[in-house]
Coordinates of C-alpha atoms and ligand atoms in Angstrom, one line a residue:
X36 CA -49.9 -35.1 -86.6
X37 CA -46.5 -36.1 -85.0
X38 CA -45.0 -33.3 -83.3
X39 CA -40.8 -32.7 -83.5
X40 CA -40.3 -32.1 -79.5
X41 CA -37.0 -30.2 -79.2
X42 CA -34.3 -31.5 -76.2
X43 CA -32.8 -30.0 -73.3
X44 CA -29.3 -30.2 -72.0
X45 CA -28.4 -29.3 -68.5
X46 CA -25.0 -28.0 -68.8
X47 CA -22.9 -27.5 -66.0
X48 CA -20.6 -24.3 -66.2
X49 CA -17.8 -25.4 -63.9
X50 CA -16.9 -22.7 -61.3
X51 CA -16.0 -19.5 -62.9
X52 CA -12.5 -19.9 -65.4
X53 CA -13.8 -20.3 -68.7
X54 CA -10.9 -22.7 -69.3
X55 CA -12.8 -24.5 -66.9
X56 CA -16.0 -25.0 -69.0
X57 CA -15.6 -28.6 -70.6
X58 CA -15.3 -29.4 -74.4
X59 CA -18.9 -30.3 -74.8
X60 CA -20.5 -27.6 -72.9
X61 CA -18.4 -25.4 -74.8
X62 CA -19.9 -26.6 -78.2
X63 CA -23.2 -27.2 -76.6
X64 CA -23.4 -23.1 -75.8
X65 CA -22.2 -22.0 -79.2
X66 CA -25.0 -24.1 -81.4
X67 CA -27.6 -23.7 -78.7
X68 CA -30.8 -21.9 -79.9
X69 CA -32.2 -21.8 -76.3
X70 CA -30.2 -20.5 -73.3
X71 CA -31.6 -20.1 -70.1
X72 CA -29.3 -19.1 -67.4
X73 CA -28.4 -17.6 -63.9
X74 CA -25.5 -15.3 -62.5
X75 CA -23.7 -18.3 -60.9
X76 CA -21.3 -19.4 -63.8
X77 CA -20.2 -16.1 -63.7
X78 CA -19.5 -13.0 -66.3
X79 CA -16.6 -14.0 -68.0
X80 CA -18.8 -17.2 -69.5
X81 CA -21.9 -15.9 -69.6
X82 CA -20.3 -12.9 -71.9
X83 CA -19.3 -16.0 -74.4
X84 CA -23.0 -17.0 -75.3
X85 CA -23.8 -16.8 -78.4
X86 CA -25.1 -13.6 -80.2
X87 CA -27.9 -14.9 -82.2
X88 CA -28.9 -17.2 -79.1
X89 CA -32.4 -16.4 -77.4
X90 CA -31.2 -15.9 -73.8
X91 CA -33.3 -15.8 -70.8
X92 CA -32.0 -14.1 -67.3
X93 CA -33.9 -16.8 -65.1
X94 CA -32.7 -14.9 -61.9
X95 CA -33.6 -11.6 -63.1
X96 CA -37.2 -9.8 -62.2
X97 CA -39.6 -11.5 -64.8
X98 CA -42.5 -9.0 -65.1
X99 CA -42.3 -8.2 -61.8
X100 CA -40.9 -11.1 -60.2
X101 CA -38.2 -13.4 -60.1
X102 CA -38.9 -17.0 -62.3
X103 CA -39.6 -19.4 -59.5
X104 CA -37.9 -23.3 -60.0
X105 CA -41.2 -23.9 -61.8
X106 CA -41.4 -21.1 -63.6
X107 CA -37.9 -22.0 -65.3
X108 CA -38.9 -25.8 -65.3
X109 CA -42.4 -24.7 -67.4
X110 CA -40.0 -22.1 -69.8
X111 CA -37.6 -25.1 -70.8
X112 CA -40.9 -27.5 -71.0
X113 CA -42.0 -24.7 -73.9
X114 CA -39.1 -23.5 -75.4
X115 CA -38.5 -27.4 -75.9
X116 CA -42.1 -27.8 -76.9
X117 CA -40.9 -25.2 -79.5
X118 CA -38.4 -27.5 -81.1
X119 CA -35.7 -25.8 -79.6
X120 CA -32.2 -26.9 -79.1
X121 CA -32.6 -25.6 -75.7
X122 CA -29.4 -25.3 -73.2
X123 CA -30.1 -25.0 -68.7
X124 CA -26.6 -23.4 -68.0
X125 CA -26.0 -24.2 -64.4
X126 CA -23.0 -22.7 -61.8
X127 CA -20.8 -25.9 -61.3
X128 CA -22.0 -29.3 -61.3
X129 CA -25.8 -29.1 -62.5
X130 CA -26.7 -32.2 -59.8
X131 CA -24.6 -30.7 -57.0
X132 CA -26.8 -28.9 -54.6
X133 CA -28.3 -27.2 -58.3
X134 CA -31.8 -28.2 -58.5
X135 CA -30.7 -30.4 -61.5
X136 CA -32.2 -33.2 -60.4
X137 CA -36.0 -31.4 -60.1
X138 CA -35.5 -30.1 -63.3
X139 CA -34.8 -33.5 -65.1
X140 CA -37.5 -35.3 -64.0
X141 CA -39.8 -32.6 -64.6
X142 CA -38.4 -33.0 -68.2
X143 CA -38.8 -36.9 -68.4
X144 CA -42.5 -36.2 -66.8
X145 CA -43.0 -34.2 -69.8
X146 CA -41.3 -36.9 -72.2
X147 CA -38.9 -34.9 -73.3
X148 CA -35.5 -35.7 -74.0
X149 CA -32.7 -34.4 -72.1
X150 CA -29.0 -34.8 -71.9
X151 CA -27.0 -33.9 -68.5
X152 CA -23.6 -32.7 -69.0
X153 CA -21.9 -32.3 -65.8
X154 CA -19.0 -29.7 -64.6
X155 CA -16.5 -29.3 -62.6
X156 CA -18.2 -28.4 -59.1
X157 CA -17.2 -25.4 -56.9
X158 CA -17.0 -27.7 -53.9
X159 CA -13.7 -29.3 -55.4
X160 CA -12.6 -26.3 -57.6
X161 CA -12.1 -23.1 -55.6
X162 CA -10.4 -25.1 -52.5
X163 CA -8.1 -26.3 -55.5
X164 CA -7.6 -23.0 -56.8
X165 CA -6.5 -22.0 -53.3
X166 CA -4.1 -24.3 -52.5
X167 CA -6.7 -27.3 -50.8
X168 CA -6.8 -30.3 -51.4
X169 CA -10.7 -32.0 -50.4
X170 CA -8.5 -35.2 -49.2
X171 CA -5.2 -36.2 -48.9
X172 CA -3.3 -39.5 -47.6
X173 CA -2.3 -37.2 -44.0
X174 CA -5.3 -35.0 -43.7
X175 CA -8.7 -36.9 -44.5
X176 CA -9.7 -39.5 -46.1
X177 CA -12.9 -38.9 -46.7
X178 CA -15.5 -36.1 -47.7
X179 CA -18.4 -35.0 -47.4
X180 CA -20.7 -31.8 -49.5
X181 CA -23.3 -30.0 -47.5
X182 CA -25.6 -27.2 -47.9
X183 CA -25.2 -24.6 -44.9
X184 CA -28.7 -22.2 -46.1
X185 CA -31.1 -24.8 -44.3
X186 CA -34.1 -21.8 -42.9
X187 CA -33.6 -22.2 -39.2
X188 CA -37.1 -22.2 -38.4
X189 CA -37.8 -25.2 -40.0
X190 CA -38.2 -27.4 -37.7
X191 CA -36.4 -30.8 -38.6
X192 CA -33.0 -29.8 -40.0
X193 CA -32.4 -32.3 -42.7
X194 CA -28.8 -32.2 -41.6
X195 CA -27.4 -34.4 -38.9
X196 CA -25.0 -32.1 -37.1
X197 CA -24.2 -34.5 -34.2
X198 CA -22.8 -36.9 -36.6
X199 CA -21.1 -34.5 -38.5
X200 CA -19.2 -33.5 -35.7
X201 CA -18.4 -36.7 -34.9
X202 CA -17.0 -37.1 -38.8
X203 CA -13.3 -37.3 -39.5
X204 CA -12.9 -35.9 -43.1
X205 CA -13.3 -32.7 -44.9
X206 CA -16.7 -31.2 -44.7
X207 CA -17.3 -29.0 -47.8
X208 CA -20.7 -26.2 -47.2
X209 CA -22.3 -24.7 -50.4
X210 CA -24.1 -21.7 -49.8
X211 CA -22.6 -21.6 -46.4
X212 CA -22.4 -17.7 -45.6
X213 CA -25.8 -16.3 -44.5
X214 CA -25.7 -19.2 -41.6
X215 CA -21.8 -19.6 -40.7
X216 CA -22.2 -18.6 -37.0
X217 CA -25.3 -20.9 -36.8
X218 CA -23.2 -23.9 -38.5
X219 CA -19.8 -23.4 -36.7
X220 CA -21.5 -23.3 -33.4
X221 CA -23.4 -26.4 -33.7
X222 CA -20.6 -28.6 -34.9
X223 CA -18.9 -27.0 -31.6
X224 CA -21.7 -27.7 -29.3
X225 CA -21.6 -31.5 -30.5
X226 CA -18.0 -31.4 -29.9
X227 CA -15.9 -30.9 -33.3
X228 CA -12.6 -29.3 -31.9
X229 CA -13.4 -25.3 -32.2
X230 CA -9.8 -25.1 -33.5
X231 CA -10.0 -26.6 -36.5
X232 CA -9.2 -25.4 -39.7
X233 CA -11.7 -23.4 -42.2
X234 CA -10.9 -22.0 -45.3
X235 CA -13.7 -19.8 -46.8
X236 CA -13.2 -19.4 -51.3
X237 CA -15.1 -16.1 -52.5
X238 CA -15.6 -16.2 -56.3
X239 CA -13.2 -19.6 -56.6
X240 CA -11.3 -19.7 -60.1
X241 CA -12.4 -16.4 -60.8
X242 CA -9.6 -13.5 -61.4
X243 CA -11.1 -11.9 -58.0
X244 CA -11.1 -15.3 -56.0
X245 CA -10.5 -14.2 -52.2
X246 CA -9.5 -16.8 -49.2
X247 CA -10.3 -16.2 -45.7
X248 CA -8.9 -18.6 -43.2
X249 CA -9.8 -19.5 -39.5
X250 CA -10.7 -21.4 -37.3
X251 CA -14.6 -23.2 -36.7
X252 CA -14.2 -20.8 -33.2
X253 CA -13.3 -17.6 -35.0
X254 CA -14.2 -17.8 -38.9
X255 CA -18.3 -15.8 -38.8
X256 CA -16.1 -13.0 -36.9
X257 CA -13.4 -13.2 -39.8
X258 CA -16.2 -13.1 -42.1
X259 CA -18.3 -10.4 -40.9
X260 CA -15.2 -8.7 -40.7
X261 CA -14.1 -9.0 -44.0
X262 CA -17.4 -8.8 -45.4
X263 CA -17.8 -12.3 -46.9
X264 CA -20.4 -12.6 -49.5
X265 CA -21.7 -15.4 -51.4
X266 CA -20.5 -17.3 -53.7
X267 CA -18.4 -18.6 -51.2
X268 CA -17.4 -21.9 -50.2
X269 CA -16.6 -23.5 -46.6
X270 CA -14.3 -25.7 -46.6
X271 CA -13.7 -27.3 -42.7
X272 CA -11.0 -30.1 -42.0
X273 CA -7.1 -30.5 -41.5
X274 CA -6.6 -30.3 -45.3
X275 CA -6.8 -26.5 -44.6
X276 CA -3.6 -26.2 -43.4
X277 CA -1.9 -27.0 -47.2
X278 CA -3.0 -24.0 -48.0
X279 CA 0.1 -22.2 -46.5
X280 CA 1.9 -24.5 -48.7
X281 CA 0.0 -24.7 -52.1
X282 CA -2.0 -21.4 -52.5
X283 CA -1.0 -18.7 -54.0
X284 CA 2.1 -16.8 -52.6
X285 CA 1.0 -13.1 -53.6
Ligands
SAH94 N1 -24.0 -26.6 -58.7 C1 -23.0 -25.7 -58.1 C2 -23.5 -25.3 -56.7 C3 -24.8 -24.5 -56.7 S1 -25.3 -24.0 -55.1 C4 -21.6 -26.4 -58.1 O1 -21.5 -27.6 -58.4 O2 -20.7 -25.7 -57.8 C5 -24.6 -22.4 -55.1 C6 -23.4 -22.3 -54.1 O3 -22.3 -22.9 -54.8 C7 -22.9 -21.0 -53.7 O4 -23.6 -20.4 -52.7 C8 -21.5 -21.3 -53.3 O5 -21.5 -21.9 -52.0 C9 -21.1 -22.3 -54.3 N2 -20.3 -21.8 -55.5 C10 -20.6 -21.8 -56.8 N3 -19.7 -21.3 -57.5 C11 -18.7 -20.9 -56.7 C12 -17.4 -20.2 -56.8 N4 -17.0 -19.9 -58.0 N5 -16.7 -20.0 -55.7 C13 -17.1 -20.3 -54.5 N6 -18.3 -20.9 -54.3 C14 -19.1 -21.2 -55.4

């Protein structure tokens, strides 16, 4: 007996605005039979699923605990299994710092097929929406992504901060809030100027989308202070200063 595997799309959400979403996730999400989600692409998408959709909270208390990344993995292996049109709606780019990648190959170790559509990442979005450029001819000319939630008792950081004090671009931290006074300090310590620019994006392209600007010396105070919570992202480099000239005025 041959059996009629379903596939899986990983479907990036883009960062919040549903204009934002792109044309094929947005047809994706209204035939899909399967959709398994999180909180990160936000309420004002997440309210456009589908009615007759099965919809599974993977962030929300399963039983009585949250799905793990292999609990999800092992629900899209069987909802797929099923013969389900099965959508993985991901916050952002689903292969930027999204566990995208894990959950593909588990798919292809499985043999089943999967399709990745990919969105329009937070780390270039919300500095947009606030008036950042990631590069510009005057400012940096190059980039780089980062995650800033490395646990600080591990013991080898993965992340090189010496060197990335030393680089001369735009240094853009995903999940960057828990361990801003940790990350700011060590790019001082190896000698990145502690006044440079940093621009913190709450809830980029969303309708409540909040900027907080600083400097690397001063920004976990301006945080604390003004209760920063995640999503956020960092954004560190000269290219901050444009946002005097091309966010919002109000
Ligand atoms: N794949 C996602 C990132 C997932 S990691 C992407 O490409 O955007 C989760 C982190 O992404 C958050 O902690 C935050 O740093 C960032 N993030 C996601 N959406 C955001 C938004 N709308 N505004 C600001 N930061 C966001």
């Amino acid at each position: 007996m041959t059996v009629e595997y379903g596939k899986v799309y990983l479907v990036g959400s883009g960062p919040g605005d549903p204009e934002l979403l792109t044309l094929k996730a947005r047809r994706l999400i209204d035939n899909a039979n399967v959709i398994i989600y999180d909180q990160l692409p936000g309420k004002r998408i997440l309210e456009t699923m589908p009615e007759n959709a099965e919809k599974i909270d993977a962030g929300k208390f399963a039983g009585d605990h949250r799905l793990t990344q292999s609990e999800i993995n092992q629900v899209l292996i069987k909802k797929a299994k099923e013969g389900n049109a099965v959508i993985r709606l991901k916050g952002g780019d689903p292969y930027m710092f999204g566990r995208g990648g894990e959950e593909a190959e588990d798919l292809v170790r499985e043999g089943i097929e999967f399709e990745i559509v990919p969105g329009i990442t937070s780390a270039i979005a919300a500095p947009a929406y606030a008036g950042i450029p990631v590069t510009h001819r005057d400012h940096a000319s190059m980039v780089t992504f980062i995650t800033g939630h490395e646990d600080p008792t591990k013991e080898e950081s993965a992340l090189d901060w010496e060197t990335l004090a030393k680089f001369n671009g735009t240094i853009v931290i995903f999940m960057g809030v828990k361990m801003l006074e940790r990350n700011t300090s060590e790019l001082i310590k190896f000698g990145k100027d502690p006044a440079t620019p940093v621009a913190l994006v709450e809830r980029g392209t969303r309708p409540d989308q909040r900027v907080t600007i600083g400097t690397l010396e001063n920004i976990a105070v301006a945080a604390e202070q003004r209760n920063v919570k995640a999503p956020a992202i960092t954004i560190i480099g000269d290219v901050v200063k444009l946002h005097d000239i091309l966010g919002s005025q109000t």
